[in-house]
Amino acid sequence: QVQLVESGGGLVQPGGSLRLSCAVSGSIFSSSAMGWYHQAPGKERELVAQISSGGSMYYADSVKGRFTISRDNAKNILYLQMNNLKPEDTAVYYCEANYWGRHYWGQGTQVTVSS
């Protein structure tokens, strides 16, 4: 049984930081490409950052230089360090595992950036 559980969301002021975590149960983590997506109200879900099983990283242009994705294969946890947050980063953030073409999703965690 594969399960992804996100945590770390919350309310933060513009310019602040948050670190999201995604704990993955099951034996797929180290072999999976992992990603963070976000979905704002009324908008489609978008890829924010991705890290391959080998550690190669991709970032959406909107978060380059502000967000850092990382993974701990020993703990089966995916992270997203978010710095210099902006109001337009407000969204539900989802963790995704791509295991040999099979996609697994977490339930999401809300991030709200507001003064």
PDB file of N, CA, C and O in Angstrom, residues 10 16 20 28 30 39 45 48 52 55 60 63 70 72 80-82 86 90 94:
ATOM      1  N   GLY A  10       0.872  26.178   5.827  1.00  0.00           N
ATOM      2  CA  GLY A  10       0.367  27.120   6.813  1.00  0.00           C
ATOM      3  C   GLY A  10       0.266  28.513   6.252  1.00  0.00           C
ATOM      4  O   GLY A  10       0.353  28.727   5.043  1.00  0.00           O
ATOM      5  N   GLY A  16       8.428  35.410   3.768  1.00  0.00           N
ATOM      6  CA  GLY A  16       8.697  34.360   4.738  1.00  0.00           C
ATOM      7  C   GLY A  16       9.065  33.037   4.086  1.00  0.00           C
ATOM      8  O   GLY A  16       9.164  32.934   2.856  1.00  0.00           O
ATOM      9  N   LEU A  20       7.969  22.232   3.298  1.00  0.00           N
ATOM     10  CA  LEU A  20       6.995  21.156   3.166  1.00  0.00           C
ATOM     11  C   LEU A  20       7.711  19.813   3.203  1.00  0.00           C
ATOM     12  O   LEU A  20       8.844  19.684   2.716  1.00  0.00           O
ATOM     13  N   ILE A  28       8.517   2.213  -2.773  1.00  0.00           N
ATOM     14  CA  ILE A  28       8.743   2.790  -4.093  1.00  0.00           C
ATOM     15  C   ILE A  28       9.641   4.026  -4.092  1.00  0.00           C
ATOM     16  O   ILE A  28      10.087   4.476  -5.144  1.00  0.00           O
ATOM     17  N   SER A  30      12.722   5.298  -3.290  1.00  0.00           N
ATOM     18  CA  SER A  30      14.054   5.489  -3.859  1.00  0.00           C
ATOM     19  C   SER A  30      14.082   5.291  -5.373  1.00  0.00           C
ATOM     20  O   SER A  30      14.964   5.822  -6.056  1.00  0.00           O
ATOM     21  N   GLN A  39      -1.862  23.950  -6.768  1.00  0.00           N
ATOM     22  CA  GLN A  39      -3.120  24.267  -7.432  1.00  0.00           C
ATOM     23  C   GLN A  39      -3.802  25.398  -6.686  1.00  0.00           C
ATOM     24  O   GLN A  39      -4.183  25.237  -5.520  1.00  0.00           O
ATOM     25  N   ARG A  45      -3.721  22.306 -11.786  1.00  0.00           N
ATOM     26  CA  ARG A  45      -2.559  21.885 -11.009  1.00  0.00           C
ATOM     27  C   ARG A  45      -1.303  22.044 -11.869  1.00  0.00           C
ATOM     28  O   ARG A  45      -1.288  21.641 -13.036  1.00  0.00           O
ATOM     29  N   VAL A  48       5.683  22.360  -9.793  1.00  0.00           N
ATOM     30  CA  VAL A  48       6.529  23.375  -9.164  1.00  0.00           C
ATOM     31  C   VAL A  48       7.993  22.965  -9.226  1.00  0.00           C
ATOM     32  O   VAL A  48       8.860  23.735  -9.618  1.00  0.00           O
ATOM     33  N   SER A  52      14.557  13.616  -9.771  1.00  0.00           N
ATOM     34  CA  SER A  52      14.582  12.238 -10.249  1.00  0.00           C
ATOM     35  C   SER A  52      15.142  11.311  -9.180  1.00  0.00           C
ATOM     36  O   SER A  52      15.674  11.752  -8.146  1.00  0.00           O
ATOM     37  N   GLY A  55      18.593  12.204  -8.559  1.00  0.00           N
ATOM     38  CA  GLY A  55      18.894  13.499  -7.955  1.00  0.00           C
ATOM     39  C   GLY A  55      18.860  14.687  -8.894  1.00  0.00           C
ATOM     40  O   GLY A  55      19.116  15.819  -8.467  1.00  0.00           O
ATOM     41  N   ALA A  60      10.078  25.076 -11.901  1.00  0.00           N
ATOM     42  CA  ALA A  60       9.309  26.017 -12.705  1.00  0.00           C
ATOM     43  C   ALA A  60       9.984  27.387 -12.621  1.00  0.00           C
ATOM     44  O   ALA A  60      10.587  27.738 -11.598  1.00  0.00           O
ATOM     45  N   VAL A  63       9.579  29.751  -9.562  1.00  0.00           N
ATOM     46  CA  VAL A  63      10.125  29.465  -8.232  1.00  0.00           C
ATOM     47  C   VAL A  63      11.652  29.328  -8.229  1.00  0.00           C
ATOM     48  O   VAL A  63      12.246  29.148  -7.161  1.00  0.00           O
ATOM     49  N   SER A  70      14.367  18.538  -2.319  1.00  0.00           N
ATOM     50  CA  SER A  70      15.380  17.574  -1.904  1.00  0.00           C
ATOM     51  C   SER A  70      14.674  16.299  -1.458  1.00  0.00           C
ATOM     52  O   SER A  70      13.468  16.294  -1.219  1.00  0.00           O
ATOM     53  N   ASP A  72      15.276  12.504   0.926  1.00  0.00           N
ATOM     54  CA  ASP A  72      16.048  11.677   1.853  1.00  0.00           C
ATOM     55  C   ASP A  72      15.603  10.236   1.626  1.00  0.00           C
ATOM     56  O   ASP A  72      14.562   9.815   2.135  1.00  0.00           O
ATOM     57  N   LEU A  80      10.346  20.321   0.302  1.00  0.00           N
ATOM     58  CA  LEU A  80      10.351  21.525  -0.528  1.00  0.00           C
ATOM     59  C   LEU A  80      10.589  22.704   0.406  1.00  0.00           C
ATOM     60  O   LEU A  80       9.719  23.059   1.193  1.00  0.00           O
ATOM     61  N   GLN A  81      11.784  23.267   0.316  1.00  0.00           N
ATOM     62  CA  GLN A  81      12.102  24.472   1.064  1.00  0.00           C
ATOM     63  C   GLN A  81      11.674  25.672   0.235  1.00  0.00           C
ATOM     64  O   GLN A  81      12.125  25.837  -0.897  1.00  0.00           O
ATOM     65  N   MET A  82      10.796  26.488   0.805  1.00  0.00           N
ATOM     66  CA  MET A  82      10.248  27.630   0.083  1.00  0.00           C
ATOM     67  C   MET A  82      10.658  28.907   0.806  1.00  0.00           C
ATOM     68  O   MET A  82      10.272  29.120   1.962  1.00  0.00           O
ATOM     69  N   LYS A  86       5.753  34.560  -1.953  1.00  0.00           N
ATOM     70  CA  LYS A  86       4.960  35.646  -2.517  1.00  0.00           C
ATOM     71  C   LYS A  86       3.483  35.287  -2.444  1.00  0.00           C
ATOM     72  O   LYS A  86       3.123  34.096  -2.412  1.00  0.00           O
ATOM     73  N   THR A  90       0.370  31.221  -3.047  1.00  0.00           N
ATOM     74  CA  THR A  90      -0.770  30.666  -2.319  1.00  0.00           C
ATOM     75  C   THR A  90      -1.463  29.590  -3.144  1.00  0.00           C
ATOM     76  O   THR A  90      -1.872  29.838  -4.284  1.00  0.00           O
ATOM     77  N   TYR A  94       0.762  19.660  -3.538  1.00  0.00           N
ATOM     78  CA  TYR A  94       0.645  18.214  -3.587  1.00  0.00           C
ATOM     79  C   TYR A  94       1.985  17.567  -3.884  1.00  0.00           C
ATOM     80  O   TYR A  94       2.757  18.052  -4.715  1.00  0.00           O
TER      81      TYR A  94
END
